[in-house]
Amino acid sequence: QSVLTQPPSVSGAPGQRVTISCTGSSSNIGAGYDVNWYQQLPGTAPKLLIYGSSNRPSGVPDRFSGSKSGTSASLAITGLQAEDEADYYCQSYDSSLSVPFGTGTKVTVL
Amino acid sequence: QVQLQESGPGLVKPSETLSLTCIVSGGSISSYYWSWIRQPPGKGLEWIGNIYYSGSTKYNNYNPSLKSRVTISVDTSKNQISLKLSSVTAADTAMYYCAKENSYGATNWFDPWGQGTPVTVSS
């Protein structure tokens, strides 16, 4: 099982703000390793959304933002749009020399 | 712009060895880490391992839970990365992705990803 825990699902109406948490431990996020976030649209490969906990690659809308504190990280989506309906995964590094992904969160736009 | 394309047999028998390749185009595979990641149907992502190659230097890192069964190698003449997973079972049924690994400071991230290749383990 993954060492990074996310809520199975979050939902919101168009235009609203939703947040997704990613809870780790002292061997990964709490050890100072940054968190990255990926968006996976149905039937497609994951796409990088946030790297280094809070940096957006070029082309990613500024509606997406990331933060990290202690042993947890968060992804926020503001101004929720229908096209944001997807699965979202966090990812970090662990001192066990592995690269864990989060359990994944399905975002539903109501 | 780097692009990755995975390929391999879609069906593998239990106890046999799964072999996949990932062709990298638009850039050299040297001096970067390249990872394999898999996703069972309807489930989350699992990092399998990675390889770094530059000149005569080669490093491998593997997920401890798969380390005894995994080999990741590189063929610079073909600009491709390969994955071998031995003694497969139904639990190894998944979409397999290759991805370029980027790093800066206290983080490493995967971008870009290939489109993935599905593998089913069944007799």
PDB file of N, CA, C and O in Angstrom, chain A residues 32-36 38 40 44-48 50-53 57 87 89 91-93 96-103, chain B residues 35 37 39 42-47 50 61-64 97 101-102 104-116:
ATOM      1  N   GLY A  32      11.629  16.472   4.359  1.00  0.00           N
ATOM      2  CA  GLY A  32      12.034  17.608   3.547  1.00  0.00           C
ATOM      3  C   GLY A  32      11.937  17.399   2.051  1.00  0.00           C
ATOM      4  O   GLY A  32      12.257  18.300   1.270  1.00  0.00           O
ATOM      5  N   TYR A  33      11.496  16.211   1.652  1.00  0.00           N
ATOM      6  CA  TYR A  33      11.364  15.964   0.216  1.00  0.00           C
ATOM      7  C   TYR A  33      10.123  16.675  -0.317  1.00  0.00           C
ATOM      8  O   TYR A  33       9.068  16.678   0.313  1.00  0.00           O
ATOM      9  N   ASP A  34      10.273  17.258  -1.476  1.00  0.00           N
ATOM     10  CA  ASP A  34       9.155  17.982  -2.079  1.00  0.00           C
ATOM     11  C   ASP A  34       8.112  17.030  -2.655  1.00  0.00           C
ATOM     12  O   ASP A  34       8.337  15.818  -2.751  1.00  0.00           O
ATOM     13  N   VAL A  35       6.985  17.601  -3.028  1.00  0.00           N
ATOM     14  CA  VAL A  35       5.859  16.827  -3.542  1.00  0.00           C
ATOM     15  C   VAL A  35       5.531  17.298  -4.954  1.00  0.00           C
ATOM     16  O   VAL A  35       5.596  18.493  -5.260  1.00  0.00           O
ATOM     17  N   ASN A  36       5.203  16.344  -5.794  1.00  0.00           N
ATOM     18  CA  ASN A  36       4.790  16.635  -7.152  1.00  0.00           C
ATOM     19  C   ASN A  36       3.369  16.125  -7.353  1.00  0.00           C
ATOM     20  O   ASN A  36       2.938  15.192  -6.671  1.00  0.00           O
ATOM     21  N   TYR A  38       0.193  15.093 -10.255  1.00  0.00           N
ATOM     22  CA  TYR A  38      -0.114  14.682 -11.623  1.00  0.00           C
ATOM     23  C   TYR A  38      -1.629  14.628 -11.806  1.00  0.00           C
ATOM     24  O   TYR A  38      -2.365  14.261 -10.892  1.00  0.00           O
ATOM     25  N   GLN A  40      -4.514  12.843 -14.210  1.00  0.00           N
ATOM     26  CA  GLN A  40      -4.723  11.762 -15.160  1.00  0.00           C
ATOM     27  C   GLN A  40      -6.159  11.799 -15.655  1.00  0.00           C
ATOM     28  O   GLN A  40      -7.096  11.428 -14.937  1.00  0.00           O
ATOM     29  N   THR A  44      -5.898   8.185 -20.279  1.00  0.00           N
ATOM     30  CA  THR A  44      -4.649   8.792 -20.723  1.00  0.00           C
ATOM     31  C   THR A  44      -3.555   8.609 -19.679  1.00  0.00           C
ATOM     32  O   THR A  44      -3.818   8.223 -18.538  1.00  0.00           O
ATOM     33  N   ALA A  45      -2.316   8.906 -20.090  1.00  0.00           N
ATOM     34  CA  ALA A  45      -1.196   8.839 -19.165  1.00  0.00           C
ATOM     35  C   ALA A  45      -1.228  10.032 -18.214  1.00  0.00           C
ATOM     36  O   ALA A  45      -1.777  11.091 -18.542  1.00  0.00           O
ATOM     37  N   PRO A  46      -0.669   9.887 -17.029  1.00  0.00           N
ATOM     38  CA  PRO A  46      -0.580  11.028 -16.114  1.00  0.00           C
ATOM     39  C   PRO A  46       0.201  12.177 -16.736  1.00  0.00           C
ATOM     40  O   PRO A  46       1.101  11.973 -17.556  1.00  0.00           O
ATOM     41  N   LYS A  47      -0.161  13.393 -16.311  1.00  0.00           N
ATOM     42  CA  LYS A  47       0.494  14.599 -16.801  1.00  0.00           C
ATOM     43  C   LYS A  47       0.959  15.416 -15.595  1.00  0.00           C
ATOM     44  O   LYS A  47       0.207  15.582 -14.631  1.00  0.00           O
ATOM     45  N   LEU A  48       2.190  15.899 -15.658  1.00  0.00           N
ATOM     46  CA  LEU A  48       2.727  16.698 -14.556  1.00  0.00           C
ATOM     47  C   LEU A  48       1.947  17.992 -14.396  1.00  0.00           C
ATOM     48  O   LEU A  48       1.752  18.740 -15.360  1.00  0.00           O
ATOM     49  N   ILE A  50       2.203  19.919 -10.955  1.00  0.00           N
ATOM     50  CA  ILE A  50       2.972  20.723 -10.009  1.00  0.00           C
ATOM     51  C   ILE A  50       4.256  19.964  -9.692  1.00  0.00           C
ATOM     52  O   ILE A  50       4.209  18.743  -9.461  1.00  0.00           O
ATOM     53  N   TYR A  51       5.394  20.660  -9.673  1.00  0.00           N
ATOM     54  CA  TYR A  51       6.636  20.040  -9.244  1.00  0.00           C
ATOM     55  C   TYR A  51       7.302  20.895  -8.172  1.00  0.00           C
ATOM     56  O   TYR A  51       7.031  22.101  -8.074  1.00  0.00           O
ATOM     57  N   GLY A  52       8.124  20.259  -7.358  1.00  0.00           N
ATOM     58  CA  GLY A  52       8.784  20.998  -6.284  1.00  0.00           C
ATOM     59  C   GLY A  52       7.794  21.622  -5.308  1.00  0.00           C
ATOM     60  O   GLY A  52       8.039  22.706  -4.791  1.00  0.00           O
ATOM     61  N   SER A  53       6.685  20.948  -5.090  1.00  0.00           N
ATOM     62  CA  SER A  53       5.623  21.318  -4.149  1.00  0.00           C
ATOM     63  C   SER A  53       4.752  22.481  -4.593  1.00  0.00           C
ATOM     64  O   SER A  53       3.560  22.525  -4.263  1.00  0.00           O
ATOM     65  N   PRO A  57       4.564  23.760 -14.264  1.00  0.00           N
ATOM     66  CA  PRO A  57       5.236  23.732 -15.578  1.00  0.00           C
ATOM     67  C   PRO A  57       4.533  24.700 -16.520  1.00  0.00           C
ATOM     68  O   PRO A  57       3.365  25.046 -16.321  1.00  0.00           O
ATOM     69  N   ASP A  87      -8.422  12.076 -12.288  1.00  0.00           N
ATOM     70  CA  ASP A  87      -7.754  11.542 -11.101  1.00  0.00           C
ATOM     71  C   ASP A  87      -6.475  12.335 -10.875  1.00  0.00           C
ATOM     72  O   ASP A  87      -5.764  12.696 -11.828  1.00  0.00           O
ATOM     73  N   TYR A  89      -2.821  12.562  -8.524  1.00  0.00           N
ATOM     74  CA  TYR A  89      -1.894  11.804  -7.695  1.00  0.00           C
ATOM     75  C   TYR A  89      -0.769  12.705  -7.198  1.00  0.00           C
ATOM     76  O   TYR A  89      -0.204  13.489  -7.972  1.00  0.00           O
ATOM     77  N   GLN A  91       3.163  12.692  -5.416  1.00  0.00           N
ATOM     78  CA  GLN A  91       4.351  11.826  -5.504  1.00  0.00           C
ATOM     79  C   GLN A  91       5.491  12.518  -4.778  1.00  0.00           C
ATOM     80  O   GLN A  91       5.645  13.739  -4.847  1.00  0.00           O
ATOM     81  N   SER A  92       6.281  11.746  -4.072  1.00  0.00           N
ATOM     82  CA  SER A  92       7.428  12.317  -3.377  1.00  0.00           C
ATOM     83  C   SER A  92       8.585  11.330  -3.446  1.00  0.00           C
ATOM     84  O   SER A  92       8.647  10.500  -4.356  1.00  0.00           O
ATOM     85  N   TYR A  93       9.487  11.434  -2.496  1.00  0.00           N
ATOM     86  CA  TYR A  93      10.602  10.502  -2.384  1.00  0.00           C
ATOM     87  C   TYR A  93      10.634  10.015  -0.947  1.00  0.00           C
ATOM     88  O   TYR A  93      10.233  10.729  -0.020  1.00  0.00           O
ATOM     89  N   SER A  96      13.366   5.212   2.222  1.00  0.00           N
ATOM     90  CA  SER A  96      13.532   3.770   1.977  1.00  0.00           C
ATOM     91  C   SER A  96      14.074   3.529   0.575  1.00  0.00           C
ATOM     92  O   SER A  96      14.159   2.387   0.137  1.00  0.00           O
ATOM     93  N   LEU A  97      14.417   4.605  -0.106  1.00  0.00           N
ATOM     94  CA  LEU A  97      14.973   4.579  -1.460  1.00  0.00           C
ATOM     95  C   LEU A  97      13.919   4.239  -2.504  1.00  0.00           C
ATOM     96  O   LEU A  97      14.224   3.717  -3.565  1.00  0.00           O
ATOM     97  N   SER A  98      12.691   4.519  -2.181  1.00  0.00           N
ATOM     98  CA  SER A  98      11.635   4.305  -3.149  1.00  0.00           C
ATOM     99  C   SER A  98      10.974   5.635  -3.508  1.00  0.00           C
ATOM    100  O   SER A  98      11.250   6.670  -2.890  1.00  0.00           O
ATOM    101  N   VAL A  99      10.153   5.588  -4.505  1.00  0.00           N
ATOM    102  CA  VAL A  99       9.475   6.790  -4.989  1.00  0.00           C
ATOM    103  C   VAL A  99       7.976   6.553  -4.880  1.00  0.00           C
ATOM    104  O   VAL A  99       7.365   5.964  -5.786  1.00  0.00           O
ATOM    105  N   PRO A 100       7.357   6.946  -3.793  1.00  0.00           N
ATOM    106  CA  PRO A 100       5.940   6.658  -3.602  1.00  0.00           C
ATOM    107  C   PRO A 100       5.012   7.631  -4.315  1.00  0.00           C
ATOM    108  O   PRO A 100       5.288   8.838  -4.402  1.00  0.00           O
ATOM    109  N   PHE A 101       3.903   7.087  -4.791  1.00  0.00           N
ATOM    110  CA  PHE A 101       2.802   7.898  -5.285  1.00  0.00           C
ATOM    111  C   PHE A 101       1.699   7.863  -4.234  1.00  0.00           C
ATOM    112  O   PHE A 101       1.609   6.939  -3.429  1.00  0.00           O
ATOM    113  N   GLY A 102       0.855   8.878  -4.271  1.00  0.00           N
ATOM    114  CA  GLY A 102      -0.302   8.881  -3.394  1.00  0.00           C
ATOM    115  C   GLY A 102      -1.336   7.888  -3.868  1.00  0.00           C
ATOM    116  O   GLY A 102      -1.247   7.326  -4.959  1.00  0.00           O
ATOM    117  N   THR A 103      -2.347   7.695  -3.044  1.00  0.00           N
ATOM    118  CA  THR A 103      -3.402   6.712  -3.343  1.00  0.00           C
ATOM    119  C   THR A 103      -4.343   7.182  -4.428  1.00  0.00           C
ATOM    120  O   THR A 103      -5.099   6.382  -4.977  1.00  0.00           O
TER     121      THR A 103
ATOM    122  N   SER B  35      12.517   6.253 -15.830  1.00  0.00           N
ATOM    123  CA  SER B  35      11.791   5.377 -14.913  1.00  0.00           C
ATOM    124  C   SER B  35      10.723   4.557 -15.615  1.00  0.00           C
ATOM    125  O   SER B  35      10.222   4.943 -16.672  1.00  0.00           O
ATOM    126  N   ILE B  37       6.965   2.947 -14.549  1.00  0.00           N
ATOM    127  CA  ILE B  37       5.884   3.102 -13.584  1.00  0.00           C
ATOM    128  C   ILE B  37       4.720   2.275 -14.102  1.00  0.00           C
ATOM    129  O   ILE B  37       4.506   2.206 -15.312  1.00  0.00           O
ATOM    130  N   GLN B  39       0.446   0.810 -13.525  1.00  0.00           N
ATOM    131  CA  GLN B  39      -0.862   1.112 -12.943  1.00  0.00           C
ATOM    132  C   GLN B  39      -1.808  -0.050 -13.219  1.00  0.00           C
ATOM    133  O   GLN B  39      -2.285  -0.210 -14.349  1.00  0.00           O
ATOM    134  N   GLY B  42      -7.827   0.171 -12.761  1.00  0.00           N
ATOM    135  CA  GLY B  42      -8.645   0.787 -11.732  1.00  0.00           C
ATOM    136  C   GLY B  42      -7.917   1.146 -10.450  1.00  0.00           C
ATOM    137  O   GLY B  42      -8.563   1.521  -9.459  1.00  0.00           O
ATOM    138  N   LYS B  43      -6.588   1.047 -10.473  1.00  0.00           N
ATOM    139  CA  LYS B  43      -5.820   1.318  -9.251  1.00  0.00           C
ATOM    140  C   LYS B  43      -4.820   2.448  -9.471  1.00  0.00           C
ATOM    141  O   LYS B  43      -4.803   3.104 -10.507  1.00  0.00           O
ATOM    142  N   GLY B  44      -3.999   2.691  -8.447  1.00  0.00           N
ATOM    143  CA  GLY B  44      -3.066   3.795  -8.474  1.00  0.00           C
ATOM    144  C   GLY B  44      -1.739   3.458  -9.131  1.00  0.00           C
ATOM    145  O   GLY B  44      -1.525   2.377  -9.666  1.00  0.00           O
ATOM    146  N   LEU B  45      -0.837   4.432  -9.078  1.00  0.00           N
ATOM    147  CA  LEU B  45       0.461   4.333  -9.729  1.00  0.00           C
ATOM    148  C   LEU B  45       1.502   3.720  -8.799  1.00  0.00           C
ATOM    149  O   LEU B  45       1.507   3.986  -7.597  1.00  0.00           O
ATOM    150  N   GLU B  46       2.387   2.918  -9.375  1.00  0.00           N
ATOM    151  CA  GLU B  46       3.480   2.295  -8.616  1.00  0.00           C
ATOM    152  C   GLU B  46       4.779   2.459  -9.381  1.00  0.00           C
ATOM    153  O   GLU B  46       4.903   2.025 -10.525  1.00  0.00           O
ATOM    154  N   TRP B  47       5.756   3.082  -8.733  1.00  0.00           N
ATOM    155  CA  TRP B  47       7.071   3.238  -9.329  1.00  0.00           C
ATOM    156  C   TRP B  47       7.797   1.895  -9.287  1.00  0.00           C
ATOM    157  O   TRP B  47       7.866   1.241  -8.250  1.00  0.00           O
ATOM    158  N   ASN B  50      14.344   2.833 -11.875  1.00  0.00           N
ATOM    159  CA  ASN B  50      14.896   3.739 -12.871  1.00  0.00           C
ATOM    160  C   ASN B  50      16.322   3.370 -13.243  1.00  0.00           C
ATOM    161  O   ASN B  50      16.928   2.457 -12.658  1.00  0.00           O
ATOM    162  N   ASN B  61      18.083   2.063  -9.665  1.00  0.00           N
ATOM    163  CA  ASN B  61      17.371   2.058  -8.398  1.00  0.00           C
ATOM    164  C   ASN B  61      16.060   1.316  -8.623  1.00  0.00           C
ATOM    165  O   ASN B  61      15.406   1.522  -9.646  1.00  0.00           O
ATOM    166  N   TYR B  62      15.695   0.462  -7.693  1.00  0.00           N
ATOM    167  CA  TYR B  62      14.480  -0.320  -7.856  1.00  0.00           C
ATOM    168  C   TYR B  62      13.589  -0.188  -6.622  1.00  0.00           C
ATOM    169  O   TYR B  62      14.071  -0.027  -5.500  1.00  0.00           O
ATOM    170  N   ASN B  63      12.290  -0.291  -6.873  1.00  0.00           N
ATOM    171  CA  ASN B  63      11.335  -0.362  -5.774  1.00  0.00           C
ATOM    172  C   ASN B  63      11.678  -1.602  -4.930  1.00  0.00           C
ATOM    173  O   ASN B  63      11.756  -2.703  -5.463  1.00  0.00           O
ATOM    174  N   PRO B  64      11.910  -1.413  -3.627  1.00  0.00           N
ATOM    175  CA  PRO B  64      12.286  -2.565  -2.797  1.00  0.00           C
ATOM    176  C   PRO B  64      11.311  -3.738  -2.903  1.00  0.00           C
ATOM    177  O   PRO B  64      11.730  -4.896  -2.781  1.00  0.00           O
ATOM    178  N   TYR B  97       4.132   2.315 -17.923  1.00  0.00           N
ATOM    179  CA  TYR B  97       4.581   3.582 -18.491  1.00  0.00           C
ATOM    180  C   TYR B  97       6.083   3.748 -18.305  1.00  0.00           C
ATOM    181  O   TYR B  97       6.637   3.338 -17.274  1.00  0.00           O
ATOM    182  N   GLU B 101      12.775  11.203 -15.839  1.00  0.00           N
ATOM    183  CA  GLU B 101      12.822  11.686 -14.469  1.00  0.00           C
ATOM    184  C   GLU B 101      13.658  12.956 -14.416  1.00  0.00           C
ATOM    185  O   GLU B 101      14.781  13.003 -14.919  1.00  0.00           O
ATOM    186  N   ASN B 102      13.089  13.994 -13.838  1.00  0.00           N
ATOM    187  CA  ASN B 102      13.778  15.269 -13.672  1.00  0.00           C
ATOM    188  C   ASN B 102      14.010  15.501 -12.185  1.00  0.00           C
ATOM    189  O   ASN B 102      13.218  15.074 -11.351  1.00  0.00           O
ATOM    190  N   TYR B 104      15.624  18.377  -9.077  1.00  0.00           N
ATOM    191  CA  TYR B 104      16.208  19.649  -8.658  1.00  0.00           C
ATOM    192  C   TYR B 104      16.077  19.734  -7.150  1.00  0.00           C
ATOM    193  O   TYR B 104      14.979  19.580  -6.616  1.00  0.00           O
ATOM    194  N   GLY B 105      17.162  19.919  -6.484  1.00  0.00           N
ATOM    195  CA  GLY B 105      17.103  20.028  -5.035  1.00  0.00           C
ATOM    196  C   GLY B 105      16.539  18.776  -4.413  1.00  0.00           C
ATOM    197  O   GLY B 105      17.004  17.672  -4.665  1.00  0.00           O
ATOM    198  N   ALA B 106      15.502  18.965  -3.608  1.00  0.00           N
ATOM    199  CA  ALA B 106      14.944  17.847  -2.844  1.00  0.00           C
ATOM    200  C   ALA B 106      13.746  17.222  -3.516  1.00  0.00           C
ATOM    201  O   ALA B 106      12.774  16.830  -2.857  1.00  0.00           O
ATOM    202  N   THR B 107      13.794  17.122  -4.840  1.00  0.00           N
ATOM    203  CA  THR B 107      12.662  16.498  -5.495  1.00  0.00           C
ATOM    204  C   THR B 107      13.059  15.892  -6.828  1.00  0.00           C
ATOM    205  O   THR B 107      14.032  16.297  -7.450  1.00  0.00           O
ATOM    206  N   ASN B 108      12.309  14.908  -7.240  1.00  0.00           N
ATOM    207  CA  ASN B 108      12.419  14.355  -8.582  1.00  0.00           C
ATOM    208  C   ASN B 108      11.007  14.158  -9.097  1.00  0.00           C
ATOM    209  O   ASN B 108      10.134  13.725  -8.361  1.00  0.00           O
ATOM    210  N   TRP B 109      10.794  14.507 -10.354  1.00  0.00           N
ATOM    211  CA  TRP B 109       9.453  14.392 -10.914  1.00  0.00           C
ATOM    212  C   TRP B 109       9.512  13.775 -12.302  1.00  0.00           C
ATOM    213  O   TRP B 109      10.556  13.722 -12.936  1.00  0.00           O
ATOM    214  N   PHE B 110       8.354  13.284 -12.750  1.00  0.00           N
ATOM    215  CA  PHE B 110       8.287  12.540 -13.997  1.00  0.00           C
ATOM    216  C   PHE B 110       7.599  13.372 -15.083  1.00  0.00           C
ATOM    217  O   PHE B 110       6.436  13.725 -14.963  1.00  0.00           O
ATOM    218  N   ASP B 111       8.352  13.657 -16.134  1.00  0.00           N
ATOM    219  CA  ASP B 111       7.806  14.434 -17.238  1.00  0.00           C
ATOM    220  C   ASP B 111       8.808  14.463 -18.385  1.00  0.00           C
ATOM    221  O   ASP B 111       9.965  14.834 -18.169  1.00  0.00           O
ATOM    222  N   PRO B 112       8.424  14.027 -19.582  1.00  0.00           N
ATOM    223  CA  PRO B 112       7.104  13.543 -19.956  1.00  0.00           C
ATOM    224  C   PRO B 112       6.934  12.044 -19.681  1.00  0.00           C
ATOM    225  O   PRO B 112       7.880  11.382 -19.231  1.00  0.00           O
ATOM    226  N   TRP B 113       5.742  11.559 -19.963  1.00  0.00           N
ATOM    227  CA  TRP B 113       5.394  10.146 -19.859  1.00  0.00           C
ATOM    228  C   TRP B 113       5.102   9.608 -21.258  1.00  0.00           C
ATOM    229  O   TRP B 113       4.671  10.349 -22.138  1.00  0.00           O
ATOM    230  N   GLY B 114       5.307   8.324 -21.422  1.00  0.00           N
ATOM    231  CA  GLY B 114       4.842   7.681 -22.630  1.00  0.00           C
ATOM    232  C   GLY B 114       3.340   7.443 -22.512  1.00  0.00           C
ATOM    233  O   GLY B 114       2.737   7.688 -21.462  1.00  0.00           O
ATOM    234  N   GLN B 115       2.745   6.956 -23.575  1.00  0.00           N
ATOM    235  CA  GLN B 115       1.297   6.713 -23.560  1.00  0.00           C
ATOM    236  C   GLN B 115       0.939   5.435 -22.815  1.00  0.00           C
ATOM    237  O   GLN B 115      -0.228   5.219 -22.472  1.00  0.00           O
ATOM    238  N   GLY B 116       1.947   4.598 -22.559  1.00  0.00           N
ATOM    239  CA  GLY B 116       1.715   3.362 -21.814  1.00  0.00           C
ATOM    240  C   GLY B 116       1.455   2.179 -22.727  1.00  0.00           C
ATOM    241  O   GLY B 116       0.992   2.333 -23.864  1.00  0.00           O
TER     242      GLY B 116
END
